[in-house]
Short mmCIF file of C-alpha atoms and ligand atoms in Angstrom, two decimals:
data_model
loop_
_atom_site.label_atom_id
_atom_site.label_comp_id
_atom_site.label_asym_id
_atom_site.label_seq_id
_atom_site.Cartn_x
_atom_site.Cartn_y
_atom_site.Cartn_z
CA MET A 28 8.07 15.07 15.26
CA PHE A 29 9.98 14.27 12.05
CA GLY A 30 10.78 18.00 11.46
CA ASN A 31 11.29 17.97 7.70
CA LYS A 32 12.68 14.32 7.87
CA ARG A 33 10.47 12.54 5.57
CA ILE A 34 10.48 10.40 2.70
CA ALA A 35 8.21 10.49 -0.22
CA CYS A 36 7.90 7.25 -1.37
CA TRP A 37 6.05 6.28 -5.29
CA MET A 38 6.18 3.01 -6.91
CA SER A 39 3.60 1.16 -8.83
CA GLU A 40 0.91 -0.92 -7.34
CA LYS A 41 2.90 -4.00 -8.49
CA LYS A 42 6.26 -3.19 -7.14
CA SER A 43 4.12 -1.79 -3.75
CA GLN A 44 2.68 -5.13 -3.28
CA LYS A 45 6.08 -6.45 -2.59
CA VAL A 46 7.06 -3.95 0.01
CA LYS A 47 7.00 -4.78 3.49
CA TRP A 48 5.45 -1.52 4.17
CA ALA A 49 5.48 -1.91 8.55
CA GLU A 50 8.99 -3.15 8.48
CA PHE A 51 10.24 -0.16 6.08
CA GLU A 52 8.25 2.35 8.12
CA GLN A 53 9.98 0.85 11.12
CA VAL A 54 13.88 1.29 9.92
CA CYS A 55 13.02 4.97 8.73
CA SER A 56 11.54 5.77 12.05
CA ASN A 57 14.85 4.33 13.68
CA TYR A 58 16.68 6.39 11.21
CA GLY A 59 14.46 9.24 12.39
CA TYR A 60 12.81 9.66 9.30
CA GLU A 61 8.94 9.19 8.36
CA LEU A 62 7.75 7.58 5.52
CA PHE A 63 4.77 8.38 3.21
CA LYS A 64 3.33 7.42 -0.05
CA LEU A 65 3.54 10.23 -2.27
CA ASP A 66 -0.18 10.39 -4.34
CA LEU A 67 0.37 11.40 -7.73
CA GLU A 68 -3.49 12.09 -8.39
CA LYS A 69 -3.18 14.81 -6.04
CA ASP A 70 -1.42 18.20 -5.79
CA ILE A 71 2.38 17.56 -4.39
CA GLU A 72 2.86 20.75 -2.71
CA ASN A 73 0.25 20.08 -0.34
CA GLN A 74 1.59 16.57 0.42
CA GLY A 75 5.43 18.87 1.27
CA PRO A 76 7.17 19.44 2.52
CA PHE A 77 9.86 16.09 1.94
CA SER A 78 13.61 16.15 1.96
CA VAL A 79 14.07 12.75 -0.09
CA PHE A 80 12.08 11.62 -2.97
CA LEU A 81 12.12 7.80 -3.39
CA HIS A 82 10.56 6.56 -6.71
CA LYS A 83 10.80 3.78 -9.10
CA LEU A 84 8.79 6.04 -12.07
CA THR A 85 9.85 3.64 -14.93
CA ASP A 86 6.54 2.60 -15.84
CA ILE A 87 5.16 6.10 -15.83
CA ILE A 88 8.33 7.54 -17.67
CA ALA A 89 8.26 4.49 -20.23
CA LEU A 90 4.06 5.23 -21.07
CA ALA A 91 5.02 9.05 -21.48
CA ASN A 92 7.56 8.55 -23.95
CA GLN A 93 5.41 6.81 -25.84
CA GLY A 94 2.80 9.61 -25.94
CA ASP A 95 0.37 9.11 -23.17
CA ALA A 96 -0.95 11.79 -22.06
CA LYS A 97 -1.42 11.24 -18.39
CA SER A 98 1.85 9.78 -17.78
CA LYS A 99 3.30 12.97 -19.87
CA ASN A 100 1.22 15.30 -17.41
CA THR A 101 2.44 13.09 -14.33
CA ILE A 102 5.88 13.21 -14.74
CA ASN A 103 5.75 16.77 -15.63
CA LEU A 104 4.32 18.07 -12.47
CA VAL A 105 6.93 15.59 -10.87
CA GLU A 106 10.08 17.15 -12.91
CA ASN A 107 8.51 20.78 -12.46
CA TYR A 108 8.34 20.13 -8.49
CA ILE A 109 11.74 18.65 -8.21
CA SER A 110 13.20 22.02 -10.24
CA THR A 111 11.43 24.32 -7.52
CA HIS A 112 12.93 22.26 -4.53
CA PRO A 113 16.45 21.79 -5.58
CA GLU A 114 16.94 20.84 -1.70
CA ILE A 115 14.95 17.34 -2.47
CA ILE A 116 17.56 14.56 -2.99
CA VAL A 117 15.90 12.47 -5.40
CA ILE A 118 17.12 8.55 -5.51
CA ASP A 119 17.31 8.50 -8.13
CA PRO A 120 17.60 11.70 -10.91
CA ILE A 121 14.70 11.37 -13.47
CA PRO A 122 17.31 12.12 -16.41
CA ASN A 123 19.56 9.63 -14.92
CA VAL A 124 16.84 6.77 -15.08
CA ARG A 125 15.49 7.54 -18.37
CA GLN A 126 18.96 6.42 -19.61
CA LEU A 127 18.28 2.95 -18.31
CA LEU A 128 14.95 2.78 -20.64
CA ASP A 129 16.78 2.29 -23.76
CA ARG A 130 18.87 -0.57 -23.89
CA TYR A 131 20.96 0.69 -26.94
CA LYS A 132 21.91 3.47 -24.56
CA ALA A 133 22.51 1.33 -21.41
CA TYR A 134 25.01 -0.97 -23.31
CA SER A 135 26.78 2.29 -24.68
CA ILE A 136 26.92 3.42 -21.44
CA ILE A 137 28.77 0.30 -20.35
CA HIS A 138 30.54 0.15 -23.08
CA ALA A 139 32.21 3.54 -22.73
CA THR A 140 33.82 2.26 -19.32
CA ASP A 141 37.07 1.19 -18.56
CA LEU A 142 35.64 -2.41 -17.31
CA HIS A 143 37.39 -4.33 -20.36
CA LYS A 144 40.65 -3.93 -18.29
CA HIS A 145 39.54 -5.74 -15.81
CA GLY A 146 38.30 -8.76 -18.55
CA VAL A 147 34.66 -7.52 -18.15
CA PHE A 148 32.64 -6.53 -21.43
CA THR A 149 29.38 -5.72 -22.99
CA PRO A 150 28.36 -8.27 -25.68
CA ASN A 151 28.64 -7.14 -29.27
CA PHE A 152 25.30 -4.89 -29.79
CA CYS A 153 23.52 -3.15 -32.46
CA GLU A 154 19.97 -1.56 -33.17
CA ILE A 155 17.40 -2.92 -35.39
CA THR A 156 15.51 0.09 -36.33
CA THR A 157 14.25 -1.51 -40.03
CA SER A 158 12.46 -4.45 -41.14
CA ASN A 159 14.66 -4.24 -44.40
CA ASN A 160 16.67 -7.08 -43.40
CA GLN A 161 19.50 -6.59 -46.11
CA LYS A 162 20.09 -3.26 -43.71
CA THR A 163 19.79 -5.44 -40.35
CA VAL A 164 22.57 -7.85 -41.86
CA GLU A 165 24.97 -4.86 -42.56
CA GLU A 166 24.41 -3.23 -39.24
CA LEU A 167 24.96 -6.51 -37.55
CA ASN A 168 28.14 -6.74 -39.54
CA ALA A 169 29.09 -3.82 -38.78
CA ALA A 170 28.91 -4.38 -35.03
CA CYS A 171 30.36 -7.25 -35.31
CA VAL A 172 27.14 -9.39 -34.29
CA THR A 173 27.12 -12.85 -34.89
CA TYR A 174 24.60 -15.43 -34.09
CA PRO A 175 23.04 -16.63 -32.13
CA PHE A 176 22.09 -13.18 -30.91
CA ILE A 177 19.24 -12.22 -28.29
CA CYS A 178 16.99 -9.70 -29.81
CA LYS A 179 15.55 -7.05 -26.97
CA PRO A 180 13.01 -4.24 -27.00
CA SER A 181 14.67 -1.21 -27.19
CA LEU A 182 12.40 0.09 -24.30
CA GLY A 183 14.09 -1.68 -21.38
CA HIS A 184 12.13 -1.12 -18.01
CA GLY A 185 8.34 -0.16 -17.78
CA SER A 186 5.91 -2.79 -19.44
CA LYS A 187 5.45 -6.23 -20.18
CA LYS A 188 6.37 -5.87 -23.56
CA ALA A 189 10.15 -4.42 -22.50
CA HIS A 190 10.61 -8.40 -21.36
CA GLU A 191 9.71 -10.30 -24.66
CA MET A 192 12.71 -11.49 -26.49
CA LEU A 193 13.75 -13.90 -29.00
CA ILE A 194 17.08 -15.67 -29.55
CA VAL A 195 17.54 -15.40 -33.50
CA PHE A 196 20.21 -18.40 -34.87
CA ASN A 197 20.66 -17.43 -38.24
CA GLU A 198 19.86 -14.69 -40.94
CA GLY A 199 17.18 -16.76 -42.49
CA ASN A 200 14.75 -15.65 -39.47
CA LEU A 201 15.95 -12.14 -38.91
CA ARG A 202 11.97 -11.48 -39.95
CA ASP A 203 11.58 -12.43 -36.37
CA CYS A 204 12.63 -9.15 -34.88
CA LYS A 205 10.41 -6.79 -34.49
CA PRO A 206 12.22 -3.17 -34.63
CA PRO A 207 12.80 -1.06 -32.44
CA CYS A 208 14.72 -3.63 -30.93
CA VAL A 209 18.64 -4.11 -30.07
CA ALA A 210 20.42 -7.01 -31.19
CA GLN A 211 22.67 -8.66 -28.59
CA ALA A 212 25.64 -11.68 -29.10
CA PHE A 213 24.86 -14.60 -27.49
CA ILE A 214 27.71 -15.51 -24.68
CA ASN A 215 27.48 -19.07 -23.60
CA HIS A 216 27.52 -19.18 -19.59
CA ASN A 217 26.33 -22.75 -18.60
CA ALA A 218 22.88 -21.34 -17.27
CA ILE A 219 24.17 -19.13 -14.34
CA LEU A 220 23.72 -15.47 -13.94
CA TYR A 221 24.95 -13.20 -11.22
CA LYS A 222 22.97 -10.40 -10.15
CA ILE A 223 24.56 -7.50 -8.39
CA PHE A 224 22.39 -5.33 -6.24
CA ILE A 225 23.46 -2.00 -5.61
CA VAL A 226 22.22 0.42 -2.70
CA GLY A 227 24.46 3.85 -2.92
CA ASP A 228 28.16 2.57 -1.66
CA GLN A 229 26.72 -0.98 -0.89
CA TYR A 230 26.56 -4.06 -3.11
CA TYR A 231 25.49 -7.64 -2.74
CA PHE A 232 25.21 -10.26 -5.57
CA VAL A 233 22.99 -13.35 -5.93
CA GLU A 234 23.47 -16.36 -8.30
CA ARG A 235 20.29 -17.12 -10.48
CA PRO A 236 19.10 -19.37 -13.06
CA SER A 237 19.70 -18.25 -16.63
CA LEU A 238 19.48 -19.27 -20.35
CA LYS A 239 21.45 -22.58 -21.22
CA ASN A 240 24.32 -22.56 -24.33
CA PHE A 241 23.16 -22.00 -27.78
CA HIS A 242 24.84 -22.24 -30.84
CA ALA A 243 24.59 -20.80 -34.24
CA SER A 244 22.19 -23.71 -36.41
CA ASP A 245 19.32 -23.49 -39.13
CA GLN A 246 16.86 -23.75 -35.89
CA LYS A 247 13.73 -21.73 -35.49
CA THR A 248 14.20 -18.46 -33.36
CA ILE A 249 13.04 -19.35 -29.67
CA PHE A 250 10.32 -16.50 -28.26
CA PHE A 251 10.54 -15.99 -24.48
CA ASP A 252 9.47 -13.69 -21.86
CA SER A 253 12.45 -12.54 -19.84
CA SER A 254 10.47 -12.39 -16.59
CA ASP A 255 10.37 -16.62 -16.78
CA VAL A 256 14.14 -17.44 -16.76
CA SER A 257 15.93 -15.64 -13.60
CA LYS A 258 14.10 -14.59 -11.09
CA ALA A 259 15.01 -16.76 -7.82
CA ASP A 260 12.43 -19.39 -8.40
CA SER A 261 12.36 -19.59 -12.20
CA GLN A 262 12.42 -23.50 -13.84
CA SER A 263 12.36 -22.46 -17.33
CA SER A 264 13.04 -25.55 -19.87
CA LEU A 265 15.18 -22.94 -21.54
CA SER A 266 17.43 -23.61 -18.73
CA VAL A 267 18.14 -26.60 -18.93
CA LEU A 268 21.87 -27.39 -20.09
CA ASP A 269 22.12 -30.26 -22.48
CA LEU A 270 23.70 -33.44 -21.59
CA GLU A 271 27.35 -32.83 -22.78
CA ASP A 272 27.62 -29.18 -21.55
CA GLU A 273 26.77 -30.50 -18.07
CA GLN A 274 30.72 -31.08 -17.76
CA ILE A 275 31.96 -27.65 -18.41
CA PRO A 276 33.62 -26.24 -15.35
CA LYS A 277 31.95 -23.83 -12.99
CA THR A 278 33.73 -20.71 -12.62
CA ARG A 279 33.36 -18.90 -9.38
CA PRO A 280 32.37 -15.28 -9.46
CA ASP A 281 35.29 -13.22 -8.12
CA PRO A 282 33.75 -10.14 -5.78
CA ILE A 283 36.64 -8.00 -6.37
CA ILE A 284 35.53 -7.95 -10.08
CA LEU A 285 32.17 -7.65 -9.23
CA GLY A 286 32.67 -5.36 -6.69
CA LYS A 287 34.52 -3.33 -9.75
CA ILE A 288 31.58 -3.57 -12.12
CA ALA A 289 29.29 -2.32 -9.21
CA CYS A 290 31.54 0.82 -8.35
CA THR A 291 31.97 1.64 -12.18
CA LEU A 292 28.40 1.44 -13.20
CA ARG A 293 27.33 3.25 -10.39
CA LYS A 294 29.34 6.05 -11.39
CA ALA A 295 28.57 5.71 -14.84
CA PHE A 296 24.86 5.70 -14.53
CA LYS A 297 25.16 8.40 -11.77
CA MET A 298 22.83 6.21 -9.73
CA ASP A 299 22.27 4.92 -6.22
CA LEU A 300 19.65 1.76 -7.02
CA LEU A 301 20.74 -0.08 -9.37
CA GLY A 302 20.78 -3.98 -10.76
CA VAL A 303 23.32 -5.47 -12.96
CA ASP A 304 23.25 -8.86 -14.64
CA VAL A 305 26.37 -10.48 -15.50
CA VAL A 306 26.97 -13.93 -16.83
CA ILE A 307 30.92 -15.53 -16.82
CA GLU A 308 31.72 -16.93 -20.15
CA ASN A 309 32.62 -20.22 -20.93
CA PHE A 310 36.01 -21.16 -21.28
CA THR A 311 37.39 -17.25 -21.02
CA GLY A 312 36.20 -16.77 -17.72
CA LYS A 313 35.07 -13.28 -19.10
CA TYR A 314 32.62 -11.32 -17.49
CA ALA A 315 29.70 -10.16 -19.70
CA ILE A 316 27.24 -7.74 -18.45
CA ILE A 317 24.04 -8.32 -20.16
CA ASP A 318 21.59 -6.03 -18.45
CA VAL A 319 21.09 -3.12 -16.04
CA ASN A 320 17.96 -2.03 -14.41
CA ALA A 321 16.87 0.82 -12.14
CA TYR A 322 15.66 0.06 -8.70
CA PRO A 323 15.65 -3.72 -9.54
CA GLY A 324 13.63 -6.05 -6.64
CA TYR A 325 16.76 -6.39 -4.47
CA ASP A 326 14.87 -10.39 -4.06
CA GLY A 327 17.74 -11.87 -1.64
CA PHE A 328 19.70 -8.49 -0.44
CA PRO A 329 20.12 -9.04 3.37
CA ASN A 330 18.51 -6.24 4.89
CA PHE A 331 17.36 -4.11 2.31
CA TYR A 332 15.70 -1.84 4.22
CA HIS A 333 18.86 -0.70 6.44
CA ALA A 334 21.00 -0.40 3.48
CA LEU A 335 18.74 2.01 1.82
CA LEU A 336 18.20 4.30 4.84
CA LYS A 337 21.92 4.18 5.00
CA CYS A 338 22.16 5.29 1.22
CA ILE A 339 19.44 8.13 1.88
CA VAL A 340 21.44 9.73 4.93
CA ASP A 341 24.78 9.31 3.67
CA GLN A 342 23.07 11.18 0.36
CA VAL A 343 21.31 13.71 2.92
CA ASN A 344 24.55 13.81 5.04
CA SER A 345 27.12 14.61 1.62
CA GLY A 346 25.41 18.00 1.60
CA ILE A 347 26.50 18.42 -2.08
CA ASN A 348 24.57 17.89 -5.27
CA THR A 349 24.17 14.08 -6.43
CA GLU A 350 25.80 14.57 -9.57
CA ARG A 351 29.57 15.64 -8.02
CA LYS A 352 28.90 13.08 -5.37
CA HIS A 353 29.33 10.14 -7.68
CA ASN A 354 32.20 11.23 -8.90
CA LEU A 355 34.10 12.21 -5.63
CA LYS A 356 33.11 8.88 -4.29
CA VAL A 357 35.98 6.51 -3.31
CA ASP A 358 37.20 3.75 -5.71
CA CYS A 359 35.33 0.57 -4.43
CA LEU A 360 32.18 -0.04 -3.03
CA ASN A 361 31.67 -2.02 0.18
CA ILE A 362 30.15 -5.32 -0.12
CA ILE A 363 27.25 -6.43 2.48
CA LYS A 364 28.25 -9.37 4.79
CA THR A 365 26.04 -11.77 5.66
CA ASN A 366 26.59 -14.02 9.36
N1 LIG B 25 23.58 -11.58 -23.97
C1 LIG B 25 23.15 -12.28 -23.36
N2 LIG B 25 24.02 -13.70 -23.56
C2 LIG B 25 23.36 -14.79 -23.09
N3 LIG B 25 22.29 -14.77 -21.87
C3 LIG B 25 21.43 -13.76 -22.28
C4 LIG B 25 22.11 -12.45 -22.73
N4 LIG B 25 21.12 -11.27 -22.56
C5 LIG B 25 20.13 -11.55 -21.68
N5 LIG B 25 20.59 -13.22 -21.65
C6 LIG B 25 19.53 -14.24 -20.87
O1 LIG B 25 17.85 -13.71 -21.00
C7 LIG B 25 17.46 -13.23 -19.43
C8 LIG B 25 16.80 -12.25 -19.87
O2 LIG B 25 17.43 -10.70 -20.42
P1 LIG B 25 17.78 -9.43 -19.75
O3 LIG B 25 18.02 -9.28 -18.51
O4 LIG B 25 18.30 -8.36 -20.64
O5 LIG B 25 16.29 -8.91 -19.46
P2 LIG B 25 15.50 -8.19 -19.00
O6 LIG B 25 14.01 -8.11 -19.47
O7 LIG B 25 16.04 -6.96 -18.83
O8 LIG B 25 15.08 -8.76 -17.57
P3 LIG B 25 14.92 -8.22 -16.13
O9 LIG B 25 14.74 -6.43 -16.43
O10 LIG B 25 14.14 -9.13 -15.34
O11 LIG B 25 16.47 -8.16 -15.46
C9 LIG B 25 18.97 -12.90 -18.53
O12 LIG B 25 18.48 -13.56 -17.73
C10 LIG B 25 19.27 -13.92 -19.07
O13 LIG B 25 19.42 -15.49 -18.62
O1 LIG B 26 15.40 -7.62 -9.44
P1 LIG B 26 15.25 -8.13 -10.62
O2 LIG B 26 15.28 -9.81 -10.30
O3 LIG B 26 16.62 -7.72 -11.51
O4 LIG B 26 14.08 -8.41 -11.33
C1 LIG B 26 13.90 -7.08 -11.59
C2 LIG B 26 14.12 -6.82 -12.96
O5 LIG B 26 15.23 -6.40 -13.24
C3 LIG B 26 13.20 -5.20 -13.55
O6 LIG B 26 13.40 -5.07 -14.37
C4 LIG B 26 11.71 -5.16 -12.97
O7 LIG B 26 11.42 -3.70 -13.41
P2 LIG B 26 10.52 -3.63 -14.46
O8 LIG B 26 9.34 -4.40 -14.72
O9 LIG B 26 9.97 -1.76 -14.52
O10 LIG B 26 11.25 -3.56 -16.01
C5 LIG B 26 11.78 -5.45 -11.82
O11 LIG B 26 10.51 -5.25 -11.26
P3 LIG B 26 10.01 -4.69 -9.88
O12 LIG B 26 10.06 -3.23 -9.92
O13 LIG B 26 8.53 -5.40 -10.01
O14 LIG B 26 11.00 -5.23 -8.79
C6 LIG B 26 12.23 -6.83 -11.31
O15 LIG B 26 11.69 -7.70 -11.88
MG1 LIG B 27 17.95 -8.86 -16.52
#
C-alpha cells in the first residue's frame, strides 16, 4: 500500500511514552506514509526497506561515547546501515546530533554565527577540565566568565547526569565544579525563558519558568537539576523572584529576532529538529542563547505531527542531500500560527 513510503522511528522508552502513537500514525498515513518503530535489537536490513529514519539516539550515542560496548555496537550498526543506504533521509544526521552532546562545542558553534549583529549572544563560557583551581581561575579570566556562573556537565544530553548543574558565586567555591564541565556566565533575566522549537522550516516559541536573578556574593554554591526548572509545570523555589526584582519591567520577545535565531541555528547545526533556550537580559534587552537541544519535547507546539510530516515531505521532495539543503534554504523560517 505504501510502497517504500515508510518511516522508521527510534527513540528511548522514556520519550516513546510521551508520543501519541495513534495520532502520529494517522498523520503519517494522511501524508501517504507508514510509520513503524525500528527495533535496534533486531537486524535492521530485515525491517527495511524504509525511506525515512526519524530518531532520538542521544542516550545511546552518549553511552557509546562513554565506552559502553552494547551502545557502541548499536550505533555502529545504525551508521553502517545508513552508509549502505544513502537514499534514506535521516532526521537528523548522526554526526550533526553528536555536536550537541558536547556543550562546549555547541556554544562554540553558536558563538561563531553572526547573531551578535541582531543583539543576540552566547554568555561567556569556558571548559573546566581540571580540579586545579588556579588553572580554572586562569581559564575563567581568559574567557571573561564572571561570577556567578552556571557550571554544566560537558555532556549536554542523554543521561540524568547531563542535567545536574550548579551556580557558583565566588572563587572560594570553585572546588564544587566537577570536570569535565562548562562554566557559562549567569545572565539575569527575571526568571523567564523562551523555548524556540524548530521543525524544519517552521518554528514556534513558548514561555517557560526559569531561574531568578543572582549576583556575585560569598554565598555557597547552589546545586540543582535542570529538569526541575524550566518544564511547563515547573515550580522551583529557585524561580521565585526577590521582592525588589518584581518591579523590573518585562520585555516582550520579538518574534523576528527569535525567527532569526531559529533560522541561523538550523543552518549552523544543519539539523531540522532543534530546541533553543533563550533568555532576555535585564536592562540591556539582549537575547542570550543558553542551550540548544536535539529533538526536544515540543511541549506546547501546535499540531506537532503535521509540522513534522511537512518537514519530512520537504526533505524527501528536495531531492538533494541534507547537507546542501540547509545552505540553500531561504533566509527565514515560518512561525507557526495559532487561531
Ligand atoms: N547562562 C545562564 N544564565 C541564566 N540562567 C541559565 C543559564 N543557563 C541555564 N540557565 C537556567 O538553567 C536552566 C537549565 O539550563 P540548560 O537549559 O542549559 O540545562 P539543560 O540540562 O540543557 O536543560 P534542558 O535540556 O532541559 O533544556 C535553564 O532552563 C535556565 O533556567
Ligand atoms: O523540550 P524541552 O523542554 O527543551 O526539554 C527537552 C530537553 O531540552 C532535552 O534536553 C531532553 O532530552 P535529554 O534528556 O536527551 O537531554 C528532552 O527529553 P525528551 O527526549 O524526553 O523529550 C526534553 O526534556
Ligand atoms: Mg535547556
